[in-house]
XYZ file of C-alpha atoms in Angstrom:
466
model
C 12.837 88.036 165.198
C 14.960 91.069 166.467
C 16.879 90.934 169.485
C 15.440 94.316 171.045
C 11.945 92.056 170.896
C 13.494 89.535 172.856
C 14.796 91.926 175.423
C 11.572 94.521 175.162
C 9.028 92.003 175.936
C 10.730 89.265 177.470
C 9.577 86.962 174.717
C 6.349 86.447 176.737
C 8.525 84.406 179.072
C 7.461 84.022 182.586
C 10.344 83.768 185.549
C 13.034 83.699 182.409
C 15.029 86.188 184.554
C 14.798 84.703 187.596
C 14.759 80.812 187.461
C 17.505 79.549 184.889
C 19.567 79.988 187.802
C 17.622 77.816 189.859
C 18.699 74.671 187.146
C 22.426 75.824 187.256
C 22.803 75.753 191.059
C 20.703 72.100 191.307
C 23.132 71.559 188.537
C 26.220 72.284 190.172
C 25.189 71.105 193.195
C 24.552 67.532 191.528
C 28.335 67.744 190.622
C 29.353 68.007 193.839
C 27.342 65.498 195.271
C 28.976 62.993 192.860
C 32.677 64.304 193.728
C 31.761 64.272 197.308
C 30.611 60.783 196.791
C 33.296 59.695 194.808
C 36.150 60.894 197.276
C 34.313 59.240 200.281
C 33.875 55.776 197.970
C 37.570 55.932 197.380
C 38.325 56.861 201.276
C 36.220 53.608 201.920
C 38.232 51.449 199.953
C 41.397 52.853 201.214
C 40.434 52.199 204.713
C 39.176 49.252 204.060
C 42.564 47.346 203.096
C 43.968 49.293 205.887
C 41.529 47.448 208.037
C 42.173 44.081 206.562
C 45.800 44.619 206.930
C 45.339 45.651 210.122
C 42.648 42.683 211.566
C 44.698 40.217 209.491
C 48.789 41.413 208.913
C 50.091 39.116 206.410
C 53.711 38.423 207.084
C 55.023 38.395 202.853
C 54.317 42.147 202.573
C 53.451 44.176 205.352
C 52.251 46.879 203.400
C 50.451 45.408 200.955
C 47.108 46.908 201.237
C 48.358 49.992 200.730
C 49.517 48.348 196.920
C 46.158 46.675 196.977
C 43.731 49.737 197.563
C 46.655 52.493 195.787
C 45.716 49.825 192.667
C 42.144 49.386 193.177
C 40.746 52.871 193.641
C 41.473 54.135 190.219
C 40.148 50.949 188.494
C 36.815 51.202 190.788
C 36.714 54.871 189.627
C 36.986 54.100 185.952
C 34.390 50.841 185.981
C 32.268 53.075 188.453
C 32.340 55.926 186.039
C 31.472 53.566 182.975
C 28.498 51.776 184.797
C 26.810 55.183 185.881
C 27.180 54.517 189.184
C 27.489 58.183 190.328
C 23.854 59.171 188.439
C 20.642 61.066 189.124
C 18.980 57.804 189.731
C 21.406 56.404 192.574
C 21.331 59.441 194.465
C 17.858 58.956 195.051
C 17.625 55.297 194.734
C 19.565 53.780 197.692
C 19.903 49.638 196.451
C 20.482 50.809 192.998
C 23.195 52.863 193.843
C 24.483 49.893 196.231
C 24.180 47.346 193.374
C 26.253 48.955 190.741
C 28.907 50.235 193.118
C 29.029 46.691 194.344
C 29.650 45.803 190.424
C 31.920 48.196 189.618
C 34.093 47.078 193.175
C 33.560 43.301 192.122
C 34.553 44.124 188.219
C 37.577 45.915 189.779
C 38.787 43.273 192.042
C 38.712 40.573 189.106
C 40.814 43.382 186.942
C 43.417 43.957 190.108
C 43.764 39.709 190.480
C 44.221 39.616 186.245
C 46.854 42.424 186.276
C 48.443 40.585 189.183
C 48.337 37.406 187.204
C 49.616 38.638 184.247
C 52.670 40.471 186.354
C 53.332 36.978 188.290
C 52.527 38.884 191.531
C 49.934 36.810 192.663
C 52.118 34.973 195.564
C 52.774 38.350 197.030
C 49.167 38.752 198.200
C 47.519 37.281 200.901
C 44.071 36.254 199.958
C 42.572 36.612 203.479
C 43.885 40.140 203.313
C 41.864 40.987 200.241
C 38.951 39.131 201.219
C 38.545 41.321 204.227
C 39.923 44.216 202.022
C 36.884 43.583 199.655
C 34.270 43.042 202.522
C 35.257 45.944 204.941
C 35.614 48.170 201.693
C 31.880 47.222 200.646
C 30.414 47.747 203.733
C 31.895 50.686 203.947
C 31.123 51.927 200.214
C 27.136 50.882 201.296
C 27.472 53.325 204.454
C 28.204 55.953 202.115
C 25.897 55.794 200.089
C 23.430 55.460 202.499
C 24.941 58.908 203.923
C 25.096 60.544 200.125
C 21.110 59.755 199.937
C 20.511 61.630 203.105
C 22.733 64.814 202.274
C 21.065 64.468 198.483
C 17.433 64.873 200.094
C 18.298 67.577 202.073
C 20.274 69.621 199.094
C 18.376 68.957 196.105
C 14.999 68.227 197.863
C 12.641 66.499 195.949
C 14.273 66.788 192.174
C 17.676 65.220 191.537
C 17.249 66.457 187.163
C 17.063 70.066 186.546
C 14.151 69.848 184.018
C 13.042 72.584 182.002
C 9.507 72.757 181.189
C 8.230 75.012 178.074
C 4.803 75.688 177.619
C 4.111 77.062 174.600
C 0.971 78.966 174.464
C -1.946 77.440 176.238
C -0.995 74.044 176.154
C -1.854 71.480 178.239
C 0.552 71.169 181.165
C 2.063 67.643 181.916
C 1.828 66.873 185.792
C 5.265 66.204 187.586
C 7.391 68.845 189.173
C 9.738 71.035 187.163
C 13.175 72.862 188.173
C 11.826 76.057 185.772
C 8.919 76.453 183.715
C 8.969 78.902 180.394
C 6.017 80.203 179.243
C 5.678 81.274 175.548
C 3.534 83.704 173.960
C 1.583 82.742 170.271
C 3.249 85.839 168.813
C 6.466 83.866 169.763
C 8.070 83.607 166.067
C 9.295 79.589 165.692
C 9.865 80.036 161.721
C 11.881 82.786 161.799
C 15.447 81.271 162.454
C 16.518 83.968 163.916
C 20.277 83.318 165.893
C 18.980 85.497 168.604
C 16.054 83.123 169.233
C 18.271 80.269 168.995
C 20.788 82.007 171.300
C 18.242 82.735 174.150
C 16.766 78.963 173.995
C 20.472 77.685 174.330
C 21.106 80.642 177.289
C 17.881 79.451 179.003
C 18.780 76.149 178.979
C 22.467 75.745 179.172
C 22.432 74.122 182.750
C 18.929 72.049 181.929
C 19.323 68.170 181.730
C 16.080 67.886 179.884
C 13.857 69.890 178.221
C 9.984 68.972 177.883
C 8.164 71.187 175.596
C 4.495 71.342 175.859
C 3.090 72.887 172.687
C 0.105 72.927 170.666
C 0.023 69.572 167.881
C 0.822 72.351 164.595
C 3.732 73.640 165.998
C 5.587 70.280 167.222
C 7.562 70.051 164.053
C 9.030 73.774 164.399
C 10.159 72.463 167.895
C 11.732 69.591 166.602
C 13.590 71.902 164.137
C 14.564 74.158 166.639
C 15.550 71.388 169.745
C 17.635 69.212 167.640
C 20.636 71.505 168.038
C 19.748 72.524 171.985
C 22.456 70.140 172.986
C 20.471 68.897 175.689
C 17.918 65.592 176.263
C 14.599 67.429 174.697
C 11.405 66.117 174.352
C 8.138 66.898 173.019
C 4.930 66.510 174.998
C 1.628 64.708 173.493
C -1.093 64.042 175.799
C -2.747 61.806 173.249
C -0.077 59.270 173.883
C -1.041 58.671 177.808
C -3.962 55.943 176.801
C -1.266 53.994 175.213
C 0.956 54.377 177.939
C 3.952 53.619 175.412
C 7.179 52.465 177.110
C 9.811 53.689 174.139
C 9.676 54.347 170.422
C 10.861 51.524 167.694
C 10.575 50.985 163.987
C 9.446 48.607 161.770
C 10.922 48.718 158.467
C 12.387 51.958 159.205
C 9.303 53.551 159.949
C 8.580 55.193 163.423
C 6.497 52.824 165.956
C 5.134 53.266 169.586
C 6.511 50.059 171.682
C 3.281 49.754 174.149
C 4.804 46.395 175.908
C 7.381 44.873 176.417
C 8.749 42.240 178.981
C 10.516 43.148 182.113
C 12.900 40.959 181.819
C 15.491 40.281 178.903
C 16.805 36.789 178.593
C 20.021 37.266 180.686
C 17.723 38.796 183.491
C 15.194 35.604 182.823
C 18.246 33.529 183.812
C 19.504 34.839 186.305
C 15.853 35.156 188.205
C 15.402 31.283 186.991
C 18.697 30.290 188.533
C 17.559 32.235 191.705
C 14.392 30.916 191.836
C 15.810 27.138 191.487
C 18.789 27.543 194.342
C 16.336 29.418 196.542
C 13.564 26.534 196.110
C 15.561 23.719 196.449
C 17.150 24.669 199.130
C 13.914 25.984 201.226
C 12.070 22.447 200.378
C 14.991 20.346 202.084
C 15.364 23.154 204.704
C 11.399 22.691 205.121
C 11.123 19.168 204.379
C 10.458 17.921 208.333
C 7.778 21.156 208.954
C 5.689 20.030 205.664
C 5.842 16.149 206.433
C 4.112 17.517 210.111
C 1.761 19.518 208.524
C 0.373 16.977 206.318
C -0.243 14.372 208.956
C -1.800 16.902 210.650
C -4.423 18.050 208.152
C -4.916 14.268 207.093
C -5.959 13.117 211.021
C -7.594 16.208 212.210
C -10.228 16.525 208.644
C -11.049 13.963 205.920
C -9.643 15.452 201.778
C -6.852 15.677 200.321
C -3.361 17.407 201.921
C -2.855 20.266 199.011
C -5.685 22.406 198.442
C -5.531 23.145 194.462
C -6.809 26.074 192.584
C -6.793 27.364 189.000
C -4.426 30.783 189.173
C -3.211 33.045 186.276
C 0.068 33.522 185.839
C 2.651 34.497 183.563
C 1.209 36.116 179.931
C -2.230 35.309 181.039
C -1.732 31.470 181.465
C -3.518 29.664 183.992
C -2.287 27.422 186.376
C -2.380 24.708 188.891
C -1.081 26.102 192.140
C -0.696 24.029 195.574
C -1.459 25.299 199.013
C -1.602 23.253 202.555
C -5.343 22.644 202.396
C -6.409 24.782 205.387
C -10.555 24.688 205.163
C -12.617 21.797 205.428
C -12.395 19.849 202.111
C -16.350 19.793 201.241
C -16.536 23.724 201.997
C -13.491 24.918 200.284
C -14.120 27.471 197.232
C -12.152 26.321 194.021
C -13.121 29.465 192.105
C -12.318 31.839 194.919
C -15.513 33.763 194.496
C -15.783 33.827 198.384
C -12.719 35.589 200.333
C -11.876 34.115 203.594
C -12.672 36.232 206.095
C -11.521 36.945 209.909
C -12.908 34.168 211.659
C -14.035 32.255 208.745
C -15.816 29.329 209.832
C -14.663 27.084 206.885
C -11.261 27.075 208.430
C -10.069 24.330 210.649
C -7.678 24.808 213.958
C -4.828 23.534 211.901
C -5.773 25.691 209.325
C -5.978 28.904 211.156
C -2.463 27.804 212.243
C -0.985 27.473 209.082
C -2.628 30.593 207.145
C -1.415 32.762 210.743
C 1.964 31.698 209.932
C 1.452 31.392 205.853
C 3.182 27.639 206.198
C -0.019 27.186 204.112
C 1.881 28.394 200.640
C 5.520 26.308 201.509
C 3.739 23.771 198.479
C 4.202 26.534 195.989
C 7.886 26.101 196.642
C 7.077 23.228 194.054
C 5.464 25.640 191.682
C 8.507 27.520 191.410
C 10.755 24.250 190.665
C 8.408 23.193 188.398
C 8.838 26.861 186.497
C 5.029 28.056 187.071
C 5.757 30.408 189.782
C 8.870 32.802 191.325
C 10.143 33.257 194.416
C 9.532 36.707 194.336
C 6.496 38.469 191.948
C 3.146 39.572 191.931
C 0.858 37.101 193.776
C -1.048 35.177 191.634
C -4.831 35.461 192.269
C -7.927 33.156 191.684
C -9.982 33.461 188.686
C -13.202 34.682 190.588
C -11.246 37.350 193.056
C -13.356 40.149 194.163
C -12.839 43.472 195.496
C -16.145 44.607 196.782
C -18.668 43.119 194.150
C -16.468 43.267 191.171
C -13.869 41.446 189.490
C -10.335 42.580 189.998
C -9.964 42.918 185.714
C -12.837 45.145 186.368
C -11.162 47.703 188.720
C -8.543 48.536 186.603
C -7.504 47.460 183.030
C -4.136 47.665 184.303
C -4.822 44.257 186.391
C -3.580 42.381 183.439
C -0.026 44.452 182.855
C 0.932 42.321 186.395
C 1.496 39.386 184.486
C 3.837 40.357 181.937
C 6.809 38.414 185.237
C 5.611 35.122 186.764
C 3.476 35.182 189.950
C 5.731 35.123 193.195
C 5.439 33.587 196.571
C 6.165 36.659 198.370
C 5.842 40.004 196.303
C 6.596 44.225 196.698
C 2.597 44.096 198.054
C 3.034 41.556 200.708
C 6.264 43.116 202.230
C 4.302 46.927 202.298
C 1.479 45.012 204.174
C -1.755 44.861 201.412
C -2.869 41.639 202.425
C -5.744 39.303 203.195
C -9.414 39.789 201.542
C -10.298 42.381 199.374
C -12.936 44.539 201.016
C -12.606 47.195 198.897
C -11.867 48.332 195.511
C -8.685 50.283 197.048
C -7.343 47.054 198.394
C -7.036 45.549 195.005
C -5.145 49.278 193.409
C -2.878 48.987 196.236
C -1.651 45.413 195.709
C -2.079 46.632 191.357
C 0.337 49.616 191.874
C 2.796 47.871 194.055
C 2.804 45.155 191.493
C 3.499 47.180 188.608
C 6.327 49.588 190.572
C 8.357 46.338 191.051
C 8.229 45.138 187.247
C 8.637 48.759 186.034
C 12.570 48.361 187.955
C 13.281 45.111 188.388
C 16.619 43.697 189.543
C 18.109 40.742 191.181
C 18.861 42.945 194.148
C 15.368 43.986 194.666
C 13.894 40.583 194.681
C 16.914 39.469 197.512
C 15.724 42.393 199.158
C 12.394 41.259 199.165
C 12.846 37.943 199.834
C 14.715 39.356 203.185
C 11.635 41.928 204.117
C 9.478 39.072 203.921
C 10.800 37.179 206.958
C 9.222 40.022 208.841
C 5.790 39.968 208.004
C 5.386 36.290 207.782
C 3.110 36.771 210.812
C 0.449 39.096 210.002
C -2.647 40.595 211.255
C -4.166 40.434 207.596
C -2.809 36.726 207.675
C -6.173 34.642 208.400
């Protein structure tokens, strides 16, 4: 491959002289979003102690949140800067930027309070002082992000990575949007090794954060040859893999696997949801203790049955199990299978019933469930074995209905707080409630099910609630 080809026909490349610098600017723009950010996070923690010392002047030092935030604001920036809190990801995602600046201020304060120790200065702080110096400075470091996320949307728009998209040929084009898109012609050489090939790929590229190359199956390996020195995240497109809807590549015995599942939690993550879960449950069951004593005297004198309507659920892996509800129908006309959906003015339902299920007091039982380690505060709901949507089964909708089990079924969930509740009239109310579901085990974090747990409060009462 000459380089008077290159230049002469443009190697077959569409918009190669007029987008590249389209990645550079969202590029450099990126940068200065994160120094922008950084500047304003450090600002916030400077302030913050001034605050503090201001609200609350300890009488040892006077000026001692200047020392304070003067030694803090360099740690936060190095533990910030090693946790990837300035990222892509956080300048679009506003509680995961939140979260780890929150851990990189928290993992700074314990490293400002060790050097302290270690230097004997410990007496020369006032802990009320850098209590407030901590809260004001988090509060603060939240409003700024919150601020970043709005400036990010309206520089960058819609794509925080500039992604470089090569389509080699007539290949099939993966869906998703693009910063620049290359197209290459079949008389485009890859075996040649020419440095002039290899010098235009790296000059096309040079601002790209990833490269996705979309080329026909024989000439994937000349790709490989050619991306492994691009200096730059590069992958290879293969349409074949969507059915298997792999989440990362492994080995086994040193030779090259697909991993198609995997759970969403790893065993730290397990415990801390578990220890969650158990805190949260505990304490909601003595908080709720009184309201659930009412409510079963009232069920027992106003129908004859049992207090806790129980029903055969799947939940976590597949299992079934026994969940508990407030029994709110009458006992001889309640479905165990849950082949019939209560409707809007179901007339299975009694008064106390339609009280309860208005005001979902008719799942505090499941509080239970979660002690007993069946259920989570927050997860996909758990549904009954013969749920409908329309005339089929939910498994038949989508084959995806099973992924939602891979976390243990929740109280509340990501569904119930966006409003997809109550019966399933329709096939669309089950892929609703599916895709919701799977969006919160794809990203799952602590923070996200507080969140949650928090959003819930406000639809508690809900039209779909009956």
């Amino acid at each position: 491959m000459r380089v008077e080809i290159l230049t002469k026909r443009d190697l077959e490349v569409a918009e190669l002289s007029r987008r590249p610098g389209r990645i550079s600017s969202r590029s450099r723009s990126r940068l200065r979003l994160y120094g922008g950010l950084a500047i304003a996070e450090a600002l916030a923690i400077l302030y913050g102690f001034f605050l503090a010392g201001q609200l609350y002047p300890p009488g040892i030092q006077p000026d001692q949140w200047l020392l304070s935030a003067s030694t803090i604001m360099p740690l936060y920036a190095i533990v910030a800067l090693n946790t990837r809190a300035y990222s892509a990801k956080v300048l679009r995602d506003f509680w995961s930027g939140v979260a780890r600046a929150l851990r990189a201020l928290l993992i700074a304060g314990g490293l400002f309070l060790l050097i302290a120790f270690c230097l004997k200065a410990t007496d020369s702080f006032s802990r009320v002082t850098l209590m407030l110096g901590f809260g004001v400075s988090a509060l603060l470091i939240a409003t700024a992000r919150a601020l970043c996320l709005r400036i990010t949307e309206r520089v960058l728009g819609e794509i925080s990575y500039s992604v470089a998209l090569i389509i080699d040929q007539d290949a099939e084009i993966p869906r998703g949007d693009h910063a620049t898109v290359l197209h290459i012609g079949a008389d485009f050489d890859l075996d040649s090794d020419s440095p002039a090939m290899f010098d235009w790929l790296a000059r096309a590229l040079e601002a790209a954060d990833r490269v996705v190359v979309a080329c026909p199956a024989a000439r994937r390996q000349d790709w490989v040859r050619i991306l492994k020195g691009a200096n730059v995240r590069s992958e290879i497109y293969a349409p074949e893999l969507e059915a298997l809807a792999p989440l990362a590549m492994g080995n086994w015995r040193r030779l090259p696997t697909v991993i198609v599942a995997d759970g969403p939690l790893n065993k730290l993550d397990q415990l801390v949801k578990r220890c969650f879960d158990f805190v949260v449950a505990a304490g909601a069951l003595v908080v709720f203790a009184p309201l659930m004593l009412v409510v079963a005297i009232a069920i027992k004198l106003e129908s004859p049955g049992p207090v806790f309507f129980v029903q055969t659920r799947i939940g976590q892996g597949n299992r079934m199990f026994r969940m508990l509800k407030f029994r709110s129908m009458r006992a001889e006309r309640s479905d165990g299978h849950g082949h019939a959906s209560t409707g809007r003015d179901d007339d299975r339902i009694t008064r106390c019933g339609a009280i309860i299920r208005k005001t979902s007091i008719d799942e505090l039982p499941q509080l239970i469930n979660v002690l007993l380690g069946d259920m989570s505060i927050v997860g996909p709901r758990p549904h009954a074995l013969g749920s409908r949507a329309g005339s089929r089964l939910f498994w038949e909708i989508d084959n995806r209905y099973w992924h939602r089990h891979a976390a243990k079924p929740g109280l509340t969930g990501l569904a119930q707080v966006r409003g997809y509740r109550g019966t399933t009239e329709q096939e669309s109310d089950l892929t609703d409630r599916l895709q919701a579901d799977l969006e919160y085990l794809n990203d799952w974090s602590i923070w996200k099910d507080v969140k949650i747990l928090f959003m819930t409060f406000r639809v508690l009462v809900h039209r779909n609630a009956y």
